[in-house]
PDB file of C-alpha atoms in Angstrom:
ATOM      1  CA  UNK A 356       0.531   0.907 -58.163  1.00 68.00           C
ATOM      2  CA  UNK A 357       0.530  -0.654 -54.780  1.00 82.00           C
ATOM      3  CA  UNK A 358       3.371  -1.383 -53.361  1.00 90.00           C
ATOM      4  CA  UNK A 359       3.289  -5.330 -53.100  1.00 97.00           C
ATOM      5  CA  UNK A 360       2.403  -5.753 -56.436  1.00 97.00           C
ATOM      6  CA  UNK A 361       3.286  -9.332 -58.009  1.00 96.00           C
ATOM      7  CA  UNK A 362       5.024 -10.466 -54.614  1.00 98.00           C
ATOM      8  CA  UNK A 363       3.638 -13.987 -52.922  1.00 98.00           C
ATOM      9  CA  UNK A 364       2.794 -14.382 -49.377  1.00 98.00           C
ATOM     10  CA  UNK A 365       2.144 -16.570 -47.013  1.00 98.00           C
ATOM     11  CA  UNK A 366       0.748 -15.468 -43.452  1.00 98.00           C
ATOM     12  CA  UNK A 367       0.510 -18.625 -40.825  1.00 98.00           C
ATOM     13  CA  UNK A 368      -2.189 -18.608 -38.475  1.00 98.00           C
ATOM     14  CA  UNK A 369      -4.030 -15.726 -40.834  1.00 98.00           C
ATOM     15  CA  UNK A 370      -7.863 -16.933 -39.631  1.00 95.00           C
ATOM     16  CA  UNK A 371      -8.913 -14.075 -37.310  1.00 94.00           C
ATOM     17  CA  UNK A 372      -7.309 -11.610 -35.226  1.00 95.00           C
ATOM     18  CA  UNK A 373      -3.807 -10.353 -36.289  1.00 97.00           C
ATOM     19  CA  UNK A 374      -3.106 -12.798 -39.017  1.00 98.00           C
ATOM     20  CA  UNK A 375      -6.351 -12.013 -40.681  1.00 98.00           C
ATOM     21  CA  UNK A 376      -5.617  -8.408 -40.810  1.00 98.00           C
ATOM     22  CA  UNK A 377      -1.750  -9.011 -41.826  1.00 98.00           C
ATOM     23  CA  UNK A 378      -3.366 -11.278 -44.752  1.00 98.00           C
ATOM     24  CA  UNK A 379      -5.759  -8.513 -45.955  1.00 98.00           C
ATOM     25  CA  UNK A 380      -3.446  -6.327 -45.521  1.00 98.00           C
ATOM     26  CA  UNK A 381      -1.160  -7.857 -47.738  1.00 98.00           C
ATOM     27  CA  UNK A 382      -3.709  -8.140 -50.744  1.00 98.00           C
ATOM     28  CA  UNK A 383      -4.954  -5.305 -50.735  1.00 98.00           C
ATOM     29  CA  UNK A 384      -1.115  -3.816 -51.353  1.00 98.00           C
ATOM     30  CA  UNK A 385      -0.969  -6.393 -54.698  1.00 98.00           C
ATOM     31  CA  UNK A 386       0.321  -9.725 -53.037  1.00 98.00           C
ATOM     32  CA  UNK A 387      -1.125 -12.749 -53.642  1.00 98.00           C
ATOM     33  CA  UNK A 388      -1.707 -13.966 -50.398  1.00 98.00           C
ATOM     34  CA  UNK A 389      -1.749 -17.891 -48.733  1.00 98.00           C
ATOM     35  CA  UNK A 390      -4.267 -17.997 -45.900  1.00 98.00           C
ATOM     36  CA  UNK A 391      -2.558 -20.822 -43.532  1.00 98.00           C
ATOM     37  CA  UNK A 392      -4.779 -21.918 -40.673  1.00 98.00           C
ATOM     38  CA  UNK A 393      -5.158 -25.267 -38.171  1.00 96.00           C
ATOM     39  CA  UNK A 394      -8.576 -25.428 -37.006  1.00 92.00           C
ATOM     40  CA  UNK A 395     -11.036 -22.367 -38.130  1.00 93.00           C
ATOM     41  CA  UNK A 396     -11.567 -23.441 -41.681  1.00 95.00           C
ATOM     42  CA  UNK A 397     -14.679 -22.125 -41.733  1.00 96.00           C
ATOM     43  CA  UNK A 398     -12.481 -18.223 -40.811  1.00 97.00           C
ATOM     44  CA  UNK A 399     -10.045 -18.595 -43.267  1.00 98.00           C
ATOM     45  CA  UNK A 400     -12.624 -19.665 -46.209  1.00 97.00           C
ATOM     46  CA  UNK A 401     -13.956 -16.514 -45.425  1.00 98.00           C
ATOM     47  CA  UNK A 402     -11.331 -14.723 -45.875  1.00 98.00           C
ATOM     48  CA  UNK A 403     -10.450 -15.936 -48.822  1.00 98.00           C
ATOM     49  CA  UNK A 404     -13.389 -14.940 -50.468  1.00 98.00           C
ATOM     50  CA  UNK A 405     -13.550 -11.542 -48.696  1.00 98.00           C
ATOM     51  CA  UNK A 406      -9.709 -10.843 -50.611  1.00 98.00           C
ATOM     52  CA  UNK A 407     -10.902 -12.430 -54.048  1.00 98.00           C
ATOM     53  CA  UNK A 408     -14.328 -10.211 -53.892  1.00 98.00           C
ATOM     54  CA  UNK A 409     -12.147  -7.400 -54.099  1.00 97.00           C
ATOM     55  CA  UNK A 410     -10.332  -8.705 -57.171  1.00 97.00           C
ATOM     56  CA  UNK A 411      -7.267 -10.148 -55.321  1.00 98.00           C
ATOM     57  CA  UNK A 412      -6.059 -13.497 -55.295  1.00 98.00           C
ATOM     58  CA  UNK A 413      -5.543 -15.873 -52.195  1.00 98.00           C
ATOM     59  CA  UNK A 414      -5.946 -19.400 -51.147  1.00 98.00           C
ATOM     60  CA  UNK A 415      -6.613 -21.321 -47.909  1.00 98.00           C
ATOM     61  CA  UNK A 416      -4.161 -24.091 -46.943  1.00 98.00           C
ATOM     62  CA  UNK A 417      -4.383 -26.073 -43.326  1.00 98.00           C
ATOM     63  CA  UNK A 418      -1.240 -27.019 -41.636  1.00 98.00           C
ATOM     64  CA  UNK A 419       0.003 -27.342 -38.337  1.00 98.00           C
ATOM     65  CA  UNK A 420       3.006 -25.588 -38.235  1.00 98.00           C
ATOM     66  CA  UNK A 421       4.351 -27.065 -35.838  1.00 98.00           C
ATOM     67  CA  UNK A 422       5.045 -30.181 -37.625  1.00 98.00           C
ATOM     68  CA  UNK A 423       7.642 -30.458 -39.793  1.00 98.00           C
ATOM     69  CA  UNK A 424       6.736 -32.409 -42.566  1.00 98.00           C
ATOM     70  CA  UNK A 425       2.740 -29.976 -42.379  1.00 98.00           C
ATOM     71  CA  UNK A 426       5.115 -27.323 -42.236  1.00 98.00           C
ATOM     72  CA  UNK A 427       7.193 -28.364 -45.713  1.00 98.00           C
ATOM     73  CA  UNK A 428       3.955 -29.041 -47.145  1.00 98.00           C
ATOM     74  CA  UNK A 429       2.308 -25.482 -46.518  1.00 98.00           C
ATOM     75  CA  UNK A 430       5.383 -23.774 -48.004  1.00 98.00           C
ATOM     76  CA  UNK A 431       5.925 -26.321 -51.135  1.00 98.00           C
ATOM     77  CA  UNK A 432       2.057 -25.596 -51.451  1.00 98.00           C
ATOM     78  CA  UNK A 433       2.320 -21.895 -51.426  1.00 98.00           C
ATOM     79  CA  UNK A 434       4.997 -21.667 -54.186  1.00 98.00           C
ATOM     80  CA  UNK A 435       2.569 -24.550 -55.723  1.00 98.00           C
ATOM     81  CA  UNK A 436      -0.545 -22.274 -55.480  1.00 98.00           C
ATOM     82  CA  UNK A 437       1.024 -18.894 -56.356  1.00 98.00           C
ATOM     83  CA  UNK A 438       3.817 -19.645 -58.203  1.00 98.00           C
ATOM     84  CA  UNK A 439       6.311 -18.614 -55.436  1.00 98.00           C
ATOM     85  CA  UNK A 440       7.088 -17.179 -52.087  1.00 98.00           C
ATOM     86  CA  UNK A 441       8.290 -13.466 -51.688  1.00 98.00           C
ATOM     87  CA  UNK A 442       6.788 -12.763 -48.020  1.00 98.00           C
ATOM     88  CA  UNK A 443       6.639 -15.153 -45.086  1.00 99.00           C
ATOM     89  CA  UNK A 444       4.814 -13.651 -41.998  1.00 99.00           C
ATOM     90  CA  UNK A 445       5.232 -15.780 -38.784  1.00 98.00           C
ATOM     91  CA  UNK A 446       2.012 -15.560 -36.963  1.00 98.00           C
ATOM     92  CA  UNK A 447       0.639 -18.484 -35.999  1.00 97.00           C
ATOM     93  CA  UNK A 448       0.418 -18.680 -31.722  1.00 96.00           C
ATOM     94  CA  UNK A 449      -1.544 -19.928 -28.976  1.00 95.00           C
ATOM     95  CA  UNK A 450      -1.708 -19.373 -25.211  1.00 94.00           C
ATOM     96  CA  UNK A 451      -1.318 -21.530 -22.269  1.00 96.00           C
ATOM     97  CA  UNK A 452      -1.108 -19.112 -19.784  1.00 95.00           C
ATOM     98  CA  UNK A 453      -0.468 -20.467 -16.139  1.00 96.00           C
ATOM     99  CA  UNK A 454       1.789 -19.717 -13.031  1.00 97.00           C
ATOM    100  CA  UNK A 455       5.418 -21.175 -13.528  1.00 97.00           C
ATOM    101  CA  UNK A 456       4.393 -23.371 -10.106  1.00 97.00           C
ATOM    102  CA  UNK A 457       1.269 -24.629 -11.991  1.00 97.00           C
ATOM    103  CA  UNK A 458       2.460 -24.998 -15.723  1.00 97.00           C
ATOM    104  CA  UNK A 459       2.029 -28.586 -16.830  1.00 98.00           C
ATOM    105  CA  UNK A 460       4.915 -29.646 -18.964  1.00 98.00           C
ATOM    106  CA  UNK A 461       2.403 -30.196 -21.945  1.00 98.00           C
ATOM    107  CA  UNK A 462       1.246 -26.637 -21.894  1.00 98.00           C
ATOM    108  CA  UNK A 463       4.582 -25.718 -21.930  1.00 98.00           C
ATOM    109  CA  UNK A 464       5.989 -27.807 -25.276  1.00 98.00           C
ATOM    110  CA  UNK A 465       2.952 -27.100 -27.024  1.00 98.00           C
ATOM    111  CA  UNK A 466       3.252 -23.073 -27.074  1.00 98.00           C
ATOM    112  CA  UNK A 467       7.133 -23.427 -27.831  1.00 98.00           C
ATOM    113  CA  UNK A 468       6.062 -25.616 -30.327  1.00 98.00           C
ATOM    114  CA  UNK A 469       3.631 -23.657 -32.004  1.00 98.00           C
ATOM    115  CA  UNK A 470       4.977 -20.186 -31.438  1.00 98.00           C
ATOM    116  CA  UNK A 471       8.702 -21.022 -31.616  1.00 98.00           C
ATOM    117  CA  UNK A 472       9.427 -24.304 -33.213  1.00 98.00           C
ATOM    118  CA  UNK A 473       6.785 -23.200 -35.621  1.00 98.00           C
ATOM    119  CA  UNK A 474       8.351 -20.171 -37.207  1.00 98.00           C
ATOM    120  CA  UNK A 475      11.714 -21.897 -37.406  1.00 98.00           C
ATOM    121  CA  UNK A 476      10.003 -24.769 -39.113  1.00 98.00           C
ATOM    122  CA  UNK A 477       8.148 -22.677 -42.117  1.00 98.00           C
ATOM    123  CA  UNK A 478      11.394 -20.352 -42.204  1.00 98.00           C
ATOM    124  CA  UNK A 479      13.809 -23.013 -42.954  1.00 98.00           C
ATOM    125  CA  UNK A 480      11.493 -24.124 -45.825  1.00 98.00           C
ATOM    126  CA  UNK A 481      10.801 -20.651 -47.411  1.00 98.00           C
ATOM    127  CA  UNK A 482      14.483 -19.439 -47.068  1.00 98.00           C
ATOM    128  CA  UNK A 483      15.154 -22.146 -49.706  1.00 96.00           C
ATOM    129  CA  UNK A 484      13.162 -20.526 -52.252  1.00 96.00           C
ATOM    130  CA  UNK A 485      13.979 -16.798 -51.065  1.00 98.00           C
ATOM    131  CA  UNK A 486      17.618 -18.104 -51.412  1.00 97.00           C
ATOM    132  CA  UNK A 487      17.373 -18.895 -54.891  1.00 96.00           C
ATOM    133  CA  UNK A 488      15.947 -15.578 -56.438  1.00 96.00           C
ATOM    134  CA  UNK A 489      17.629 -13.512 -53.525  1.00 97.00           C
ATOM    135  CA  UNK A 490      15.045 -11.668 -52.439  1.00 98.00           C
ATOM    136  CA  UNK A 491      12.945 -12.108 -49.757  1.00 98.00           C
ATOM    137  CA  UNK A 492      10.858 -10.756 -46.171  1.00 98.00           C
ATOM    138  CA  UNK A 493      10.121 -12.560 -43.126  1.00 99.00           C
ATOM    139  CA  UNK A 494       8.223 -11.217 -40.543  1.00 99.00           C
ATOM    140  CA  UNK A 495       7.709 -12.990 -36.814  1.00 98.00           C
ATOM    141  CA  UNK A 496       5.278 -12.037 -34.278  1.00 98.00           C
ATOM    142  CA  UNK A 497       6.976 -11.705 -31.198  1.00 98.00           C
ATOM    143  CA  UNK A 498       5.232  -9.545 -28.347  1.00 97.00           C
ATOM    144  CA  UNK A 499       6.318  -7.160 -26.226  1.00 97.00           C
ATOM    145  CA  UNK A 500       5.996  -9.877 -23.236  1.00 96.00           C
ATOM    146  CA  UNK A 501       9.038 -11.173 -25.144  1.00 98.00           C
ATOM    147  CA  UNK A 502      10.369  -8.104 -24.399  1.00 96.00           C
ATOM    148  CA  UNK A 503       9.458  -7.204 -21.035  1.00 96.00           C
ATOM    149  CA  UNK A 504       8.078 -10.649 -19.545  1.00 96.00           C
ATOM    150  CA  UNK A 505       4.968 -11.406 -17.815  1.00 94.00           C
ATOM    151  CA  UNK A 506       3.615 -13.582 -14.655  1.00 95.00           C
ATOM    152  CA  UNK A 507       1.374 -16.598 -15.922  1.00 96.00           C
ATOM    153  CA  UNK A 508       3.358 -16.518 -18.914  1.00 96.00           C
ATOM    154  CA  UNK A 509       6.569 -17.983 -19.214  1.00 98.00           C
ATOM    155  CA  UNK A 510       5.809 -20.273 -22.178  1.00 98.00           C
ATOM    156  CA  UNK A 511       4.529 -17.392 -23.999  1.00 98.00           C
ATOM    157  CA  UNK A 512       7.402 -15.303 -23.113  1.00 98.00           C
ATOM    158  CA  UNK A 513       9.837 -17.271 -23.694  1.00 98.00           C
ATOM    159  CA  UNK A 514       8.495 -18.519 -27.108  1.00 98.00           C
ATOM    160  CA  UNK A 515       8.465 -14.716 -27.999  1.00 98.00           C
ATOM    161  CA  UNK A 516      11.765 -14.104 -26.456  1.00 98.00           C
ATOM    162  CA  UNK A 517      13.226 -16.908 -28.631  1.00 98.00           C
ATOM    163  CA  UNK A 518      11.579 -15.471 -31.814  1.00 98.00           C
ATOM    164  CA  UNK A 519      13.726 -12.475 -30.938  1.00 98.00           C
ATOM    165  CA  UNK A 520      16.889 -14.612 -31.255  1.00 98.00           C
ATOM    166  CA  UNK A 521      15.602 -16.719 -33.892  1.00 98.00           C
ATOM    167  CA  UNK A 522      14.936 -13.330 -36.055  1.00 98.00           C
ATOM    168  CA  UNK A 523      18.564 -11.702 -35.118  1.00 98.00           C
ATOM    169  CA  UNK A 524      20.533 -14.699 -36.073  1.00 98.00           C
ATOM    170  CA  UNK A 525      18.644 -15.170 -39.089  1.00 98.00           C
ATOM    171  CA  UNK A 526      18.672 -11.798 -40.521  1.00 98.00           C
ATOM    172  CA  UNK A 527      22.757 -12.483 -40.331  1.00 98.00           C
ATOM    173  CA  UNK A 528      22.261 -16.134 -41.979  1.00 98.00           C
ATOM    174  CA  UNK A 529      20.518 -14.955 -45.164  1.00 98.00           C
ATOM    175  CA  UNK A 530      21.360 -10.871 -45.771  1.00 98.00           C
ATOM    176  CA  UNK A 531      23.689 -11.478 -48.274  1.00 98.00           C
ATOM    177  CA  UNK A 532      21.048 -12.764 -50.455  1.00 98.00           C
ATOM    178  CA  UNK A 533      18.666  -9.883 -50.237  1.00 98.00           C
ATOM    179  CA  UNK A 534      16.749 -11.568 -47.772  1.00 98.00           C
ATOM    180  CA  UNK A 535      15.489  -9.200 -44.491  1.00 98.00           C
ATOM    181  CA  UNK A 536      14.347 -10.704 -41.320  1.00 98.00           C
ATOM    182  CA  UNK A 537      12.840  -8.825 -38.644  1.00 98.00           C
ATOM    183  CA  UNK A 538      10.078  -9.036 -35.511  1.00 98.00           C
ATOM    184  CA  UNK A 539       6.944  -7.042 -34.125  1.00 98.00           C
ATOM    185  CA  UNK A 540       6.705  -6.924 -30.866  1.00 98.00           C
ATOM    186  CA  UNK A 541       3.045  -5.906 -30.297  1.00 97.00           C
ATOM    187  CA  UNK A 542       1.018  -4.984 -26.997  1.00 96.00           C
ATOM    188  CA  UNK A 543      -2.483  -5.028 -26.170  1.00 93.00           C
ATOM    189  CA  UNK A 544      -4.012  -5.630 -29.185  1.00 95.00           C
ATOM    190  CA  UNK A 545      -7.995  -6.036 -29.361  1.00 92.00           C
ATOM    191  CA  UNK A 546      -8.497  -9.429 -30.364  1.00 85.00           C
ATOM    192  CA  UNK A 547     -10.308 -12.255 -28.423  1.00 73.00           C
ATOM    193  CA  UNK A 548      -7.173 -12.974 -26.413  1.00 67.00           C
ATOM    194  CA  UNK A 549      -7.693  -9.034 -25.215  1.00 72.00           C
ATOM    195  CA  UNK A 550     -11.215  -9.390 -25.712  1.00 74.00           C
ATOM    196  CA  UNK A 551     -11.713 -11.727 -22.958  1.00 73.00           C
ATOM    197  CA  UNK A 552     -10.375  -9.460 -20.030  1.00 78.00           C
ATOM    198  CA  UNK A 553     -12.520  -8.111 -17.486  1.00 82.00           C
ATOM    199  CA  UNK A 554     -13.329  -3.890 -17.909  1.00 85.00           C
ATOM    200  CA  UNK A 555     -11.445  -3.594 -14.505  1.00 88.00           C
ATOM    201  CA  UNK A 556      -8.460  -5.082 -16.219  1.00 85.00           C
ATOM    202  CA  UNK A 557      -8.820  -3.340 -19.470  1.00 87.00           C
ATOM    203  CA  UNK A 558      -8.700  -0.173 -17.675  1.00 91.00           C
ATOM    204  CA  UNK A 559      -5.609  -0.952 -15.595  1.00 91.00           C
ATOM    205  CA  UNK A 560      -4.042  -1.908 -19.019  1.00 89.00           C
ATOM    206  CA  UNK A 561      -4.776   1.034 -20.776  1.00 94.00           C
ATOM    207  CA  UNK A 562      -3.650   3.154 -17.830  1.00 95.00           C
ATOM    208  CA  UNK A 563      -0.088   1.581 -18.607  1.00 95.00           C
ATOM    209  CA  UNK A 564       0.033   2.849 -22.537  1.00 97.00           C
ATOM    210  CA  UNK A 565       1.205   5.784 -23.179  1.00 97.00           C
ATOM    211  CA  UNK A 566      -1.426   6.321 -26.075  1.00 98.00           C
ATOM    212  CA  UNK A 567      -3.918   5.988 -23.883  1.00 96.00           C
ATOM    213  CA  UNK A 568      -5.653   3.056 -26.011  1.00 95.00           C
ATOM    214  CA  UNK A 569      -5.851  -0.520 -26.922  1.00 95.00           C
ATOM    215  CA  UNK A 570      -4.056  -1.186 -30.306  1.00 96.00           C
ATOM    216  CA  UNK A 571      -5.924  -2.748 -33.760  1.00 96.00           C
ATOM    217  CA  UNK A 572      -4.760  -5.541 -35.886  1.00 97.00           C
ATOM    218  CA  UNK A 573      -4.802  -2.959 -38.325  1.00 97.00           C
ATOM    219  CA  UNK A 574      -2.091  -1.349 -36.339  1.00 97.00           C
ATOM    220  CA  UNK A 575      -0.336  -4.324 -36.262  1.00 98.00           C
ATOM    221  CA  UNK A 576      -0.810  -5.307 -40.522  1.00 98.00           C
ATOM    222  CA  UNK A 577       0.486  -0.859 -41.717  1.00 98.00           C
ATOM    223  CA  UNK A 578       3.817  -2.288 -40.040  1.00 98.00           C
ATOM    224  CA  UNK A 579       4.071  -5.528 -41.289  1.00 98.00           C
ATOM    225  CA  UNK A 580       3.098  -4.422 -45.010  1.00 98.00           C
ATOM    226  CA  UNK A 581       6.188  -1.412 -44.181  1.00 98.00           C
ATOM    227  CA  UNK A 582       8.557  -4.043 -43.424  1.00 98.00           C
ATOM    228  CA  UNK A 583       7.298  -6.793 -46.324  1.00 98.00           C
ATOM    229  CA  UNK A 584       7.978  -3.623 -48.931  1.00 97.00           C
ATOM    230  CA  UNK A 585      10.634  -2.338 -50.635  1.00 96.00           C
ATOM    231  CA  UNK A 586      10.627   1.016 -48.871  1.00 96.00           C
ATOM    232  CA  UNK A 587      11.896  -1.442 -45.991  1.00 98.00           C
ATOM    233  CA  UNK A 588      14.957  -2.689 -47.855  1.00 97.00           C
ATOM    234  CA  UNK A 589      17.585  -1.497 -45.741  1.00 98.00           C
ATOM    235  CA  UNK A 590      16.149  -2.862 -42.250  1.00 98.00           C
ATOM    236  CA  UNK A 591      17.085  -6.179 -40.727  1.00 98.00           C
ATOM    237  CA  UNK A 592      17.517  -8.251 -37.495  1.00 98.00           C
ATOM    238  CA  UNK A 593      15.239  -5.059 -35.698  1.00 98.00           C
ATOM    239  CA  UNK A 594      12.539  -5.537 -33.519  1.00 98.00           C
ATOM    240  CA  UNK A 595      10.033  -2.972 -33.418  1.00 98.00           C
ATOM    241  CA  UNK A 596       7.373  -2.726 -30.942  1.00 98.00           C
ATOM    242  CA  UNK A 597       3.702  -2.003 -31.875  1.00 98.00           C
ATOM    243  CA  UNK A 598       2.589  -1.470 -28.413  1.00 97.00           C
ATOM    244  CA  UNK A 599       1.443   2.208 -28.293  1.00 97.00           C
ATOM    245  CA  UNK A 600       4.508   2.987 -25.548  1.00 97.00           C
ATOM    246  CA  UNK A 601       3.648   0.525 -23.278  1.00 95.00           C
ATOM    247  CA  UNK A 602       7.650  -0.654 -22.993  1.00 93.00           C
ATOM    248  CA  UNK A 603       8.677   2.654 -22.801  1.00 91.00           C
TER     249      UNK A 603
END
C-alpha cells in the first residue's frame, strides 16, 4: 500500500518546478493532494489532471499566501475540498535577487513576505486542524543559501534563514501533539530559476558539488514524501540539506 495512503495535503506554490514535483510526489504515495498556486493557473490545472489521470485525487486552489485572510482561506478550503489536512508543505517563493547597495525596499518585503511571512501564515492555520486529531507534517523549503548565504541575495537568504527558525521553534510549539516540523535546505536544483544561468556559470556551480551534478525536483519531492511519512515519525525541528554536498 503506499505509504501516504488516506493522508491530505496541501503543497503551496505546487505549479512547476519543486512544488509540482513535491505535489506529484505526494499522490502518487496515496495523498490527496491541494495544488495551491498565485498566478500559473493554467500549470496547476494541469497538474491536476495529470494526478487524477492516474486515478488520484487533487484540486487546484489560488491564494496568495502571503495574505492572511488568502492564506485562511486556502487552508479552510483544503480541509473543505479533502475533508482534512494531514501534510502542509511550505513551498511557495520568489526571487528578487539584487546587491544589498541596490535592493529596493519593495523587493525586499515582498520575498519576506512570500517566502517567510507566507509559511508562518498557512502554518498557523493548518496547526489548528493538525492540533485537533494530533497528528500532523509540515515541511518548509528553506535553501541552503539559508544556510550558507549568498551575494545578491539577502532577501532570499534571510527569508530562508528565518524559515530555519520558524521550523525549530515550531517543531517545539506543537510535538506534543504528534505534530513534526522540519526544513529542506536544497541547492542547485534544475528549475527555471537554475535554468536561466549562463553554461559558464553552470559549470562553475557544478564544480562546487560534491556529486558532481545539478539536483532534480525529484530529488527534492523522495525527501519530502520521507519526512511527510510515518517512517519519519521520530524526526523534528532538523534541517536537512538536499544539495548534493555543496555545504559540505
Amino acid at each position: 500500500m503506499p505509504s501516504l495512503q488516506g493522508r491530505r495535503a496541501l503543497v503551496t506554490g505546487a505549479s512547476q518546478g519543486i512544488g509540482r514535483a513535491v505535489a506529484l510526489r505526494l499522490a502518487q504515495e496515496g495523498a490527496a493532494v491541494a495544488i495551491n498556486y498565485h498566478t500559473s493557473r493554467a500549470g496547476a490545472e494541469d497538474l491536476v489532471a495529470a494526478i487524477t489521470s492516474a486515478g488520484g485525487t487533487a484540486v487546484a486552489l489560488a491564494a496568495d499566501v502571503s495574505d492572511g485572510e488568502q492564506a485562511e482561506a486556502l487552508v479552510q478550503g483544503t480541509v473543505k475540498a479533502l475533508g482534512g489536512l494531514d501534510i502542509l508543505v511550505n513551498n511557495a517563493g520568489i526571487t528578487r535577487d539584487g546587491l544589498l547597495m541596490r535592493m529596493s525596499e519593495e523587493d525586499w518585503d515582498m520575498v519576506l513576505d512570500t517566502n517567510l511571512k507566507g509559511a508562518f501564515l498557512c502554518t498557523k492555520a493548518a496547526v489548528r486542524h493538525m492540533v485537533r486529531q494530533r497528528w500532523g507534517r509540515i515541511v518548509n523549503m528553506s535553501s541552503v543559501v539559508g544556510v550558507t548565504g549568498n551575494a545578491g541575495q539577502a532577501n532570499y537568504a534571510a527569508a530562508k534563514a528565518g524559515l530555519i527558525g520558524l521550523t525549530k521553534t515550531v517543531a517545539r510549539e506543537v510535538g506534543s501533539r504528534g505534530i513534526t516540523v522540519n526544513a529542506l535546505a536544497p541547492g542547485f536544483i534544475t528549475t527555471q530559476m537554475v535554468e536561466g544561468l549562463s553554461d559558464e556559470v553552470r559549470a562553475r556551480v557544478v564544480e562546487r558539488i560534491t556529486l558532481g551534478r545539478l539536483g532534480s525536483p525529484e530529488d527534492v519531492a523522495g525527501t519530502v514524501a520521507f519526512l511527510a511519512g510515518e517512517d519519519a515519525g521520530y524526526i523534528t525541528g532538523q534541517v536537512i540539506g538536499v544539495d548534493g554536498g555543496l555545504a559540505i
